[in-house]
Short mmCIF file of C-alpha atoms in Angstrom, two decimals:
data_model
loop_
_atom_site.label_atom_id
_atom_site.label_comp_id
_atom_site.label_asym_id
_atom_site.label_seq_id
_atom_site.Cartn_x
_atom_site.Cartn_y
_atom_site.Cartn_z
CA MET A 65 -99.13 101.46 -73.80
CA CYS A 66 -97.06 98.81 -74.83
CA ASN A 67 -95.82 96.13 -72.47
CA GLU A 68 -92.10 95.54 -73.71
CA TYR A 69 -92.18 92.19 -71.65
CA ILE A 70 -94.94 90.65 -74.00
CA PRO A 71 -93.40 88.80 -76.80
CA PHE A 72 -94.62 88.34 -80.33
CA LEU A 73 -95.03 85.22 -82.39
CA SER A 74 -92.66 84.65 -85.34
CA GLU A 75 -92.71 82.13 -87.87
CA ILE A 76 -89.75 79.80 -88.61
CA LYS A 77 -89.07 80.50 -92.39
CA GLU A 78 -85.59 78.36 -92.88
CA VAL A 79 -83.24 76.59 -90.69
CA LYS A 80 -79.76 75.95 -91.58
CA LYS A 81 -77.30 73.80 -90.06
CA HIS A 82 -73.72 74.76 -89.45
CA THR A 83 -72.52 72.30 -86.98
CA GLU A 84 -73.99 69.80 -84.65
CA ILE A 85 -74.85 72.43 -82.20
CA GLU A 86 -75.15 75.46 -84.22
CA TYR A 87 -78.08 76.35 -86.44
CA THR A 88 -79.34 79.48 -87.99
CA PHE A 89 -83.15 80.02 -87.78
CA ARG A 90 -84.59 82.56 -90.23
CA MET A 91 -87.37 84.22 -88.37
CA ALA A 92 -90.35 85.99 -89.99
CA TYR A 93 -89.78 89.89 -88.76
CA VAL A 94 -90.51 93.13 -90.15
CA GLY A 95 -89.13 96.22 -88.52
CA ASP A 96 -85.83 98.23 -87.98
CA VAL A 97 -83.05 96.11 -86.58
CA LYS A 98 -79.16 96.67 -86.73
CA PRO A 99 -76.07 94.23 -86.82
CA GLY A 100 -75.24 93.57 -83.33
CA GLN A 101 -78.71 93.82 -81.68
CA PHE A 102 -80.29 90.72 -80.19
CA PHE A 103 -83.52 89.41 -79.49
CA GLU A 104 -84.88 87.47 -76.47
CA VAL A 105 -86.33 84.22 -77.90
CA SER A 106 -88.79 82.11 -75.53
CA ILE A 107 -90.65 79.14 -75.12
CA PRO A 108 -93.27 78.93 -72.44
CA LYS A 109 -92.37 76.61 -69.40
CA PHE A 110 -88.87 76.56 -70.57
CA GLY A 111 -87.73 80.15 -70.61
CA GLU A 112 -85.98 82.74 -72.82
CA ALA A 113 -82.57 83.34 -74.14
CA PRO A 114 -80.94 86.50 -75.66
CA ILE A 115 -79.53 85.62 -79.40
CA SER A 116 -77.77 88.21 -81.57
CA VAL A 117 -79.06 89.20 -84.93
CA SER A 118 -76.75 87.21 -87.60
CA GLY A 119 -78.67 88.28 -90.71
CA ILE A 120 -81.07 91.02 -91.88
CA GLY A 121 -83.60 90.89 -94.77
CA GLU A 122 -86.87 92.77 -95.65
CA ASP A 123 -89.00 90.39 -93.96
CA TYR A 124 -86.73 88.42 -91.82
CA VAL A 125 -83.90 88.39 -89.22
CA ASP A 126 -81.44 85.55 -89.05
CA LEU A 127 -80.65 84.27 -85.48
CA THR A 128 -77.73 81.89 -84.91
CA ILE A 129 -78.13 79.73 -81.74
CA ARG A 130 -76.02 77.34 -80.15
CA LYS A 131 -77.29 74.36 -78.43
CA VAL A 132 -76.14 74.84 -74.92
CA GLY A 133 -79.08 74.69 -72.57
CA LYS A 134 -82.68 74.22 -71.59
CA VAL A 135 -84.09 77.00 -73.80
CA THR A 136 -81.93 76.30 -76.66
CA ASN A 137 -82.22 72.59 -76.73
CA GLU A 138 -85.90 73.04 -77.11
CA ILE A 139 -85.66 75.93 -79.79
CA PHE A 140 -83.84 73.13 -81.90
CA GLU A 141 -86.92 70.93 -81.56
CA ASN A 142 -88.81 73.29 -83.80
CA GLN A 143 -88.98 73.24 -87.59
CA VAL A 144 -89.83 75.36 -90.42
CA GLY A 145 -93.45 76.55 -90.30
CA GLN A 146 -93.52 76.66 -86.51
CA SER A 147 -93.41 79.66 -84.71
CA LEU A 148 -91.28 80.68 -81.63
CA PHE A 149 -91.84 83.77 -79.42
CA MET A 150 -89.54 86.93 -79.63
CA ARG A 151 -89.02 90.07 -77.92
CA GLY A 152 -86.89 93.02 -79.24
CA PRO A 153 -84.66 93.96 -81.15
CA TYR A 154 -82.59 95.34 -77.79
CA GLY A 155 -79.35 97.09 -77.62
CA ASN A 156 -77.52 99.73 -79.82
CA GLY A 157 -75.87 97.48 -82.44
CA PHE A 158 -73.41 98.56 -84.86
CA GLU A 159 -73.83 102.00 -86.81
CA LEU A 160 -72.88 101.27 -90.17
CA GLU A 161 -72.31 105.13 -90.82
CA ASP A 162 -69.39 104.70 -88.38
CA TYR A 163 -67.43 102.60 -91.04
CA LYS A 164 -68.66 104.02 -94.37
CA GLY A 165 -65.45 105.78 -96.11
CA LYS A 166 -63.03 104.02 -93.77
CA GLU A 167 -60.62 101.06 -93.98
CA LEU A 168 -62.50 98.61 -92.20
CA ILE A 169 -60.89 95.73 -90.12
CA ILE A 170 -63.03 93.13 -88.50
CA VAL A 171 -61.78 90.49 -86.11
CA ALA A 172 -64.14 87.89 -84.71
CA GLY A 173 -63.94 84.54 -83.04
CA GLY A 174 -66.07 81.69 -82.99
CA THR A 175 -69.87 82.66 -82.45
CA GLY A 176 -68.55 86.03 -82.20
CA VAL A 177 -68.81 86.00 -85.90
CA SER A 178 -72.56 86.05 -85.57
CA PRO A 179 -73.23 89.50 -84.27
CA VAL A 180 -70.86 91.26 -86.95
CA LYS A 181 -71.85 89.08 -89.76
CA GLY A 182 -74.56 91.93 -90.66
CA VAL A 183 -71.58 94.56 -91.11
CA ILE A 184 -69.63 91.95 -93.21
CA ASP A 185 -72.60 91.17 -95.27
CA TYR A 186 -73.45 94.76 -96.13
CA PHE A 187 -70.13 96.22 -96.87
CA GLY A 188 -69.33 93.21 -98.85
CA ASP A 189 -71.99 93.97 -100.91
CA HIS A 190 -71.18 97.67 -100.74
CA ILE A 191 -67.38 97.46 -101.03
CA GLY A 192 -67.43 100.94 -102.45
CA GLU A 193 -68.55 102.50 -99.35
CA THR A 194 -65.20 101.56 -97.84
CA LYS A 195 -61.96 102.03 -98.68
CA GLY A 196 -61.15 98.35 -98.25
CA MET A 197 -62.09 95.81 -95.94
CA SER A 198 -60.18 92.96 -94.12
CA VAL A 199 -61.83 90.16 -91.98
CA ILE A 200 -60.01 87.48 -89.69
CA ALA A 201 -62.47 84.96 -88.30
CA GLY A 202 -61.14 82.36 -86.04
CA PHE A 203 -62.82 78.89 -85.01
CA LYS A 204 -61.80 76.08 -82.93
CA GLY A 205 -61.28 73.72 -85.53
CA PRO A 206 -62.71 72.83 -89.28
CA LYS A 207 -66.03 71.30 -88.04
CA ASP A 208 -66.58 74.56 -86.19
CA ILE A 209 -66.47 76.85 -88.80
CA LEU A 210 -69.83 78.94 -89.14
CA PHE A 211 -71.43 80.40 -92.42
CA LYS A 212 -69.38 78.57 -95.08
CA ASP A 213 -71.74 79.65 -97.74
CA SER A 214 -71.30 83.34 -96.81
CA ILE A 215 -67.38 82.78 -96.52
CA LYS A 216 -67.28 81.64 -100.11
CA ARG A 217 -68.66 84.75 -100.83
CA TRP A 218 -66.55 87.20 -98.87
CA GLU A 219 -63.57 85.32 -100.42
CA ASN A 220 -64.34 87.29 -103.64
CA GLN A 221 -65.57 90.54 -101.68
CA MET A 222 -62.75 91.18 -99.33
CA ASN A 223 -59.18 90.31 -97.77
CA LEU A 224 -60.54 87.37 -95.90
CA THR A 225 -58.55 85.16 -93.58
CA ILE A 226 -60.28 82.03 -92.03
CA THR A 227 -58.18 80.38 -89.08
CA VAL A 228 -58.65 77.58 -86.78
CA ASP A 229 -56.66 76.66 -83.77
CA LYS A 230 -55.85 73.09 -84.90
CA ALA A 231 -56.66 71.17 -87.93
CA ASP A 232 -55.86 67.43 -88.60
CA GLU A 233 -56.23 67.79 -92.21
CA PRO A 234 -54.49 70.23 -94.81
CA GLY A 235 -55.80 73.23 -96.33
CA TYR A 236 -56.37 75.28 -93.18
CA LYS A 237 -54.73 78.27 -91.73
CA GLU A 238 -54.01 77.72 -88.09
CA GLY A 239 -53.25 79.68 -84.84
CA MET A 240 -54.95 82.41 -83.05
CA VAL A 241 -56.58 85.50 -84.90
CA THR A 242 -53.82 87.76 -83.46
CA ALA A 243 -51.18 85.79 -85.41
CA TYR A 244 -52.36 87.34 -88.59
CA ILE A 245 -52.92 90.88 -87.53
CA PRO A 246 -49.24 91.90 -88.11
CA ASP A 247 -49.85 90.58 -91.75
CA LEU A 248 -52.76 92.86 -92.48
CA GLU A 249 -52.07 95.65 -95.11
CA ILE A 250 -53.29 99.01 -93.61
CA ARG A 251 -52.93 101.85 -96.08
CA ASP A 252 -54.15 104.82 -94.16
CA LEU A 253 -54.27 104.56 -90.27
CA ASP A 254 -56.30 107.93 -89.97
CA GLN A 255 -58.96 106.54 -91.97
CA ALA A 256 -59.00 103.00 -90.35
CA ALA A 257 -61.78 101.52 -88.10
CA ALA A 258 -61.73 97.96 -86.45
CA ILE A 259 -64.41 95.78 -84.76
CA VAL A 260 -63.50 93.01 -82.54
CA VAL A 261 -66.08 90.51 -81.16
CA GLY A 262 -65.38 87.15 -79.27
CA PRO A 263 -64.27 86.03 -75.95
CA PRO A 264 -63.26 88.76 -73.68
CA ILE A 265 -59.60 87.25 -73.60
CA MET A 266 -59.45 87.18 -77.22
CA MET A 267 -60.67 90.80 -77.66
CA LYS A 268 -58.34 91.93 -75.14
CA PHE A 269 -55.24 90.64 -76.87
CA THR A 270 -56.83 91.56 -80.35
CA VAL A 271 -57.12 95.05 -79.47
CA MET A 272 -53.63 95.17 -78.32
CA GLU A 273 -52.19 93.81 -81.31
CA LEU A 274 -54.50 96.55 -83.55
CA GLN A 275 -52.88 99.10 -81.15
CA LYS A 276 -49.48 98.03 -82.16
CA ARG A 277 -50.34 98.51 -85.59
CA GLY A 278 -51.01 102.28 -84.92
CA ILE A 279 -55.09 101.93 -84.75
CA LYS A 280 -56.30 104.42 -81.91
CA GLU A 281 -58.59 102.99 -79.56
CA GLU A 282 -61.49 105.59 -80.35
CA GLN A 283 -61.18 103.85 -84.02
CA ILE A 284 -62.24 100.45 -82.36
CA TRP A 285 -65.65 99.18 -81.60
CA ILE A 286 -66.13 95.71 -79.52
CA SER A 287 -69.31 93.88 -78.48
CA GLN A 288 -69.95 92.95 -74.99
CA GLU A 289 -71.60 89.45 -74.92
CA ARG A 290 -73.57 89.01 -71.53
CA LYS A 291 -76.47 87.02 -70.35
CA MET A 292 -79.14 89.68 -70.99
CA CYS A 293 -82.18 88.47 -69.27
CA CYS A 294 -84.69 91.18 -69.45
CA GLY A 295 -83.22 93.28 -72.27
CA ILE A 296 -84.62 96.36 -71.06
CA GLY A 297 -82.24 97.46 -68.10
CA LYS A 298 -84.43 96.34 -65.13
CA CYS A 299 -83.32 92.84 -63.81
CA GLY A 300 -79.61 93.92 -63.61
CA HIS A 301 -78.04 90.66 -64.71
CA CYS A 302 -76.10 92.43 -67.51
CA LYS A 303 -74.71 95.36 -65.32
CA MET A 304 -71.22 96.03 -65.55
CA ASP A 305 -70.28 99.02 -62.87
CA ASP A 306 -72.92 101.47 -63.73
CA THR A 307 -73.49 100.37 -67.40
CA TYR A 308 -76.46 97.85 -68.46
CA ILE A 309 -74.98 96.09 -71.38
CA CYS A 310 -78.49 95.40 -72.84
CA LEU A 311 -79.23 99.35 -72.94
CA ASP A 312 -75.93 101.08 -73.46
CA GLY A 313 -74.48 98.16 -75.09
CA PRO A 314 -73.71 95.54 -76.25
CA VAL A 315 -71.68 97.48 -78.91
CA PHE A 316 -69.19 100.05 -77.57
CA ASN A 317 -66.45 102.09 -78.64
CA TYR A 318 -63.40 100.82 -77.23
CA THR A 319 -62.84 104.03 -75.31
CA LYS A 320 -65.88 103.24 -73.27
CA GLY A 321 -65.80 99.43 -73.39
CA LYS A 322 -62.17 99.10 -71.96
CA ASN A 323 -63.44 100.56 -68.75
CA LEU A 324 -66.19 98.12 -67.95
CA PHE A 325 -65.67 95.53 -65.14
CA ASP A 326 -67.53 93.42 -63.37
#
């Protein structure tokens, strides 16, 4: 009988620096995993932290980690060839089938780009499986932009808008992600689908703007990022109403997600 609390060792295959506090760790992993799912990454004596999957390969997963506390500080002390403990993947993730054949719109803010990056990568490489894709990604400033190498590729694959709250240098679009939604060219509302990931207040107003454009709430998916401690619905840390985010989420259709309250 498998004990779901026992982690496995995973070797660090590559480390990619994005900002001073955000790196992507490419971890050895073979198994089924979906964009939007998460792993619990742990270091003995320091604890564990839930980290969303930001990339998927045949023998690896990418975990983009922000250095913000005791556990993540210690993770950053590890280099290629060393290993970390992991449990997972947990959660339901994004089902790619929900978006095939649709006109796909993705709006993400800051580290919210990480859980949806796998969806962007997949359909960027298989754009023929959609009726078109638009991505709006917002960051605080130029130095906070994540996945710059991927962004260069996405520019040639889709309608891409990268915006920053404020830039002290020319060449950047400024403003909230919501400011760019009215400019989206949506050819077929009945065949449109949208994904929104980011801080709660950003998701709230982004969904409102998408609805103004005529996209129905059942055509919108969100990801509820929470402090998910156990990952298997036992500790209750991620519970909202009667819903355990680690089990029933973190990805929700908006018809369900809009009703979740602390």
